[in-house]
GROMACS .gro file of C-alpha atoms in nm:
model
  242
    1ALA     CA    1   0.896   1.362   5.399
    2GLU     CA    2   0.606   1.122   5.362
    3PHE     CA    3   0.610   1.173   4.981
    4ILE     CA    4   0.985   1.100   4.965
    5ALA     CA    5   0.942   0.787   5.178
    6THR     CA    6   0.661   0.664   4.949
    7LYS     CA    7   0.872   0.738   4.641
    8MET     CA    8   1.168   0.549   4.787
    9SER     CA    9   0.951   0.250   4.882
   10GLU     CA   10   0.809   0.245   4.526
   11THR     CA   11   1.154   0.240   4.363
   12ALA     CA   12   1.258  -0.042   4.596
   13TYR     CA   13   1.014  -0.262   4.400
   14SER     CA   14   1.113  -0.140   4.054
   15GLY     CA   15   1.372  -0.412   4.000
   16SER     CA   16   1.128  -0.698   4.058
   17LEU     CA   17   0.881  -0.796   3.789
   18THR     CA   18   0.672  -1.029   4.001
   19THR     CA   19   0.637  -0.816   4.317
   20PHE     CA   20   0.366  -0.554   4.352
   21SER     CA   21   0.466  -0.214   4.490
   22PRO     CA   22   0.274  -0.077   4.793
   23SER     CA   23   0.049   0.121   4.555
   24GLY     CA   24  -0.046  -0.197   4.366
   25LYS     CA   25   0.170  -0.150   4.057
   26LEU     CA   26   0.411  -0.375   3.872
   27LEU     CA   27   0.666  -0.111   3.787
   28GLN     CA   28   0.848  -0.314   3.520
   29ILE     CA   29   0.526  -0.313   3.314
   30GLN     CA   30   0.508   0.065   3.342
   31TYR     CA   31   0.870   0.085   3.226
   32ALA     CA   32   0.781  -0.142   2.932
   33LEU     CA   33   0.501   0.102   2.840
   34ALA     CA   34   0.759   0.382   2.856
   35ALA     CA   35   0.968   0.189   2.600
   36VAL     CA   36   0.659   0.169   2.376
   37GLU     CA   37   0.604   0.545   2.404
   38GLN     CA   38   0.959   0.607   2.282
   39GLY     CA   39   0.895   0.400   1.969
   40ARG     CA   40   0.787   0.537   1.633
   41LYS     CA   41   0.416   0.606   1.593
   42SER     CA   42   0.179   0.335   1.464
   43LEU     CA   43  -0.197   0.348   1.420
   44GLY     CA   44  -0.497   0.149   1.305
   45ILE     CA   45  -0.848   0.227   1.178
   46ALA     CA   46  -1.139  -0.017   1.149
   47ALA     CA   47  -1.359   0.077   0.852
   48ARG     CA   48  -1.696  -0.076   0.760
   49ASP     CA   49  -1.538  -0.303   0.495
   50GLY     CA   50  -1.190  -0.367   0.635
   51VAL     CA   51  -0.906  -0.248   0.857
   52VAL     CA   52  -0.603  -0.028   0.788
   53ILE     CA   53  -0.282  -0.025   0.994
   54ALA     CA   54   0.008   0.213   0.930
   55ALA     CA   55   0.339   0.312   1.085
   56GLU     CA   56   0.630   0.550   1.062
   57LYS     CA   57   0.941   0.370   0.942
   58LYS     CA   58   1.232   0.602   1.012
   59LEU     CA   59   1.577   0.446   1.017
   60SER     CA   60   1.855   0.553   1.250
   61SER     CA   61   2.107   0.568   0.963
   62PRO     CA   62   2.083   0.623   0.585
   63LEU     CA   63   2.319   0.326   0.547
   64ILE     CA   64   2.059   0.075   0.672
   65ASP     CA   65   1.893  -0.130   0.399
   66ALA     CA   66   1.529  -0.015   0.431
   67GLN     CA   67   1.397  -0.342   0.283
   68SER     CA   68   1.540  -0.536   0.577
   69VAL     CA   69   1.320  -0.344   0.824
   70GLU     CA   70   0.952  -0.441   0.844
   71LYS     CA   71   0.699  -0.287   1.080
   72VAL     CA   72   0.372  -0.393   0.914
   73VAL     CA   73   0.370  -0.771   0.863
   74ALA     CA   74   0.124  -1.052   0.791
   75VAL     CA   75   0.054  -1.316   1.056
   76ASN     CA   76  -0.141  -1.530   0.809
   77ASP     CA   77  -0.350  -1.470   0.495
   78SER     CA   78  -0.623  -1.277   0.678
   79THR     CA   79  -0.447  -1.106   0.970
   80GLY     CA   80  -0.167  -0.851   0.997
   81CYS     CA   81  -0.004  -0.646   1.270
   82VAL     CA   82   0.217  -0.347   1.346
   83TYR     CA   83   0.406  -0.237   1.658
   84SER     CA   84   0.566   0.046   1.849
   85GLY     CA   85   0.858  -0.019   2.081
   86MET     CA   86   1.138  -0.276   2.061
   87GLY     CA   87   1.168  -0.441   1.720
   88ALA     CA   88   1.344  -0.755   1.846
   89ASP     CA   89   1.063  -0.826   2.094
   90TYR     CA   90   0.808  -0.777   1.817
   91ARG     CA   91   0.985  -1.035   1.598
   92VAL     CA   92   0.952  -1.297   1.873
   93LEU     CA   93   0.579  -1.226   1.914
   94VAL     CA   94   0.514  -1.235   1.538
   95ARG     CA   95   0.684  -1.575   1.517
   96HIS     CA   96   0.470  -1.698   1.807
   97ALA     CA   97   0.151  -1.565   1.643
   98ARG     CA   98   0.234  -1.728   1.309
   99LYS     CA   99   0.302  -2.061   1.475
  100LYS     CA  100  -0.027  -2.052   1.667
  101ALA     CA  101  -0.217  -1.949   1.351
  102GLN     CA  102  -0.073  -2.248   1.164
  103GLN     CA  103  -0.165  -2.482   1.448
  104TYR     CA  104  -0.522  -2.351   1.433
  105TYR     CA  105  -0.531  -2.396   1.054
  106ARG     CA  106  -0.401  -2.754   1.073
  107THR     CA  107  -0.665  -2.840   1.335
  108TYR     CA  108  -0.971  -2.673   1.184
  109MET     CA  109  -0.869  -2.625   0.816
  110GLU     CA  110  -0.966  -2.258   0.821
  111GLU     CA  111  -0.790  -1.932   0.905
  112PRO     CA  112  -0.820  -1.831   1.272
  113PRO     CA  113  -1.041  -1.529   1.349
  114ALA     CA  114  -0.852  -1.214   1.452
  115THR     CA  115  -0.971  -1.255   1.812
  116GLN     CA  116  -0.802  -1.595   1.838
  117VAL     CA  117  -0.469  -1.457   1.711
  118VAL     CA  118  -0.493  -1.171   1.962
  119ARG     CA  119  -0.574  -1.407   2.252
  120ASP     CA  120  -0.269  -1.621   2.174
  121VAL     CA  121  -0.031  -1.323   2.160
  122ALA     CA  122  -0.183  -1.160   2.470
  123ALA     CA  123  -0.150  -1.488   2.667
  124CYS     CA  124   0.220  -1.505   2.575
  125MET     CA  125   0.275  -1.142   2.680
  126GLN     CA  126   0.090  -1.194   3.008
  127GLU     CA  127   0.306  -1.496   3.089
  128TYR     CA  128   0.609  -1.267   3.079
  129THR     CA  129   0.460  -1.050   3.356
  130GLN     CA  130   0.423  -1.336   3.603
  131SER     CA  131   0.739  -1.543   3.564
  132GLY     CA  132   1.076  -1.522   3.735
  133GLY     CA  133   1.391  -1.445   3.540
  134VAL     CA  134   1.217  -1.273   3.248
  135ARG     CA  135   1.108  -0.921   3.160
  136PRO     CA  136   0.791  -0.793   2.990
  137PHE     CA  137   0.788  -0.744   2.615
  138GLY     CA  138   0.873  -0.382   2.532
  139VAL     CA  139   0.608  -0.353   2.259
  140SER     CA  140   0.245  -0.269   2.204
  141MET     CA  141   0.082  -0.420   1.895
  142LEU     CA  142  -0.213  -0.335   1.674
  143VAL     CA  143  -0.369  -0.640   1.506
  144ALA     CA  144  -0.597  -0.612   1.201
  145GLY     CA  145  -0.821  -0.890   1.075
  146TRP     CA  146  -1.174  -1.029   1.050
  147ASP     CA  147  -1.409  -1.215   1.281
  148ASP     CA  148  -1.742  -1.369   1.183
  149ASP     CA  149  -1.916  -1.040   1.265
  150GLY     CA  150  -1.687  -0.814   1.062
  151PRO     CA  151  -1.350  -0.634   1.049
  152LYS     CA  152  -1.165  -0.600   1.381
  153LEU     CA  153  -0.880  -0.388   1.517
  154TYR     CA  154  -0.718  -0.487   1.848
  155GLN     CA  155  -0.446  -0.332   2.062
  156ILE     CA  156  -0.229  -0.552   2.287
  157ASP     CA  157  -0.013  -0.396   2.558
  158PRO     CA  158   0.292  -0.532   2.748
  159SER     CA  159   0.070  -0.635   3.042
  160GLY     CA  160  -0.113  -0.880   2.814
  161ALA     CA  161  -0.429  -0.667   2.822
  162TYR     CA  162  -0.609  -0.632   2.488
  163PHE     CA  163  -0.904  -0.427   2.368
  164GLY     CA  164  -1.097  -0.386   2.046
  165TRP     CA  165  -1.078  -0.035   1.897
  166LEU     CA  166  -1.251   0.157   1.617
  167ALA     CA  167  -0.925   0.350   1.579
  168SER     CA  168  -0.614   0.370   1.794
  169ALA     CA  169  -0.256   0.494   1.798
  170ILE     CA  170   0.055   0.381   1.988
  171GLY     CA  171   0.412   0.504   2.020
  172ARG     CA  172   0.553   0.855   2.031
  173ASN     CA  173   0.291   1.135   2.050
  174TYR     CA  174   0.012   0.875   2.054
  175VAL     CA  175  -0.216   1.107   2.255
  176ASP     CA  176  -0.212   1.372   1.979
  177ALA     CA  177  -0.268   1.103   1.715
  178LYS     CA  178  -0.568   0.960   1.906
  179THR     CA  179  -0.717   1.310   1.939
  180PHE     CA  180  -0.677   1.359   1.563
  181LEU     CA  181  -0.842   1.022   1.497
  182GLU     CA  182  -1.133   1.106   1.729
  183ARG     CA  183  -1.202   1.417   1.520
  184ARG     CA  184  -1.168   1.239   1.185
  185TYR     CA  185  -1.321   0.898   1.248
  186ASN     CA  186  -1.670   0.809   1.138
  187GLU     CA  187  -1.821   0.462   1.133
  188ASP     CA  188  -1.933   0.485   0.769
  189MET     CA  189  -1.582   0.530   0.628
  190ASP     CA  190  -1.459   0.267   0.386
  191VAL     CA  191  -1.106   0.129   0.349
  192GLU     CA  192  -1.005   0.399   0.098
  193ASP     CA  193  -1.113   0.675   0.340
  194ALA     CA  194  -0.935   0.496   0.624
  195ILE     CA  195  -0.606   0.485   0.428
  196HIS     CA  196  -0.624   0.860   0.364
  197THR     CA  197  -0.712   0.928   0.730
  198ALA     CA  198  -0.423   0.705   0.848
  199LEU     CA  199  -0.173   0.895   0.631
  200LEU     CA  200  -0.309   1.233   0.742
  201THR     CA  201  -0.276   1.123   1.106
  202LEU     CA  202   0.083   1.007   1.053
  203ARG     CA  203   0.165   1.337   0.886
  204GLU     CA  204   0.061   1.526   1.201
  205GLY     CA  205   0.386   1.586   1.390
  206PHE     CA  206   0.593   1.392   1.134
  207GLU     CA  207   0.956   1.505   1.141
  208GLY     CA  208   1.076   1.586   0.789
  209GLU     CA  209   0.907   1.492   0.463
  210MET     CA  210   0.678   1.190   0.459
  211ASN     CA  211   0.728   0.964   0.156
  212GLU     CA  212   0.668   0.606   0.042
  213HIS     CA  213   0.997   0.492   0.197
  214ASN     CA  214   0.940   0.611   0.555
  215VAL     CA  215   0.581   0.492   0.610
  216GLU     CA  216   0.426   0.146   0.581
  217VAL     CA  217   0.058   0.066   0.532
  218GLY     CA  218  -0.124  -0.268   0.565
  219VAL     CA  219  -0.484  -0.336   0.461
  220VAL     CA  220  -0.730  -0.621   0.507
  221GLY     CA  221  -1.033  -0.556   0.286
  222ALA     CA  222  -1.370  -0.713   0.216
  223ASP     CA  223  -1.195  -1.013   0.054
  224ARG     CA  224  -1.044  -1.090   0.400
  225LYS     CA  225  -0.692  -1.098   0.253
  226PHE     CA  226  -0.424  -0.900   0.435
  227ARG     CA  227  -0.168  -0.721   0.222
  228VAL     CA  228   0.111  -0.468   0.275
  229LEU     CA  229   0.091  -0.183   0.025
  230THR     CA  230   0.388  -0.146  -0.209
  231PRO     CA  231   0.586   0.181  -0.199
  232ALA     CA  232   0.426   0.273  -0.535
  233ASN     CA  233   0.077   0.226  -0.385
  234VAL     CA  234   0.172   0.439  -0.083
  235ARG     CA  235   0.309   0.711  -0.316
  236ASP     CA  236  -0.024   0.725  -0.503
  237TYR     CA  237  -0.218   0.765  -0.178
  238LEU     CA  238   0.023   1.034  -0.055
  239ASP     CA  239  -0.024   1.225  -0.381
  240GLU     CA  240  -0.402   1.203  -0.343
  241ALA     CA  241  -0.382   1.325   0.018
  242GLU     CA  242  -0.197   1.643  -0.079
   0.00000   0.00000   0.00000
């Protein structure tokens, strides 16, 4: 009876974003994380000379124009990101990140470090956990870029929390993907190794055949320029991985 009463008192708080439940949780943020976990898998790997991010890109219908759907995108010349969760929410955050990056560039005449981009996005996401009449963003993001001390990979969650990672995965079956990355990762790997490892990780648990049209890969290398690999590039790497 006590368990049922606790459960009922918890759900009484589930409709409010700004009110803590008796156990100290903001349940809407947990529901936002549940939306992330239903999204297609994305992952990132920080190598010694760059960062790789990759994602499944499966469309709900064969009639959708695949070129109109982007998961891996550039924020500016040196930083890129990928998401799992709600695509429309991601679009809003990418626009915010690009705007902040341009403001930084106009002020200091240099590209912002990855940490600055992450801080700006995380601050926006946190604001949506503490305001009335809004809901949290239903996305987690992986951000790839460079700081003064080397290549960086960050994960940002709907709560606005962010952490630096050597390798991470988000979205559906992310626990299995992280376990796979833990076994495969080593700090001496270069970008080429990281691309192969990213594709092998995506292939684990992939439904159907993986090809250049249903995965996306982004890379920021030693030149500090972020680029999204073309389908032909992805095909070459898939052939090498077989």
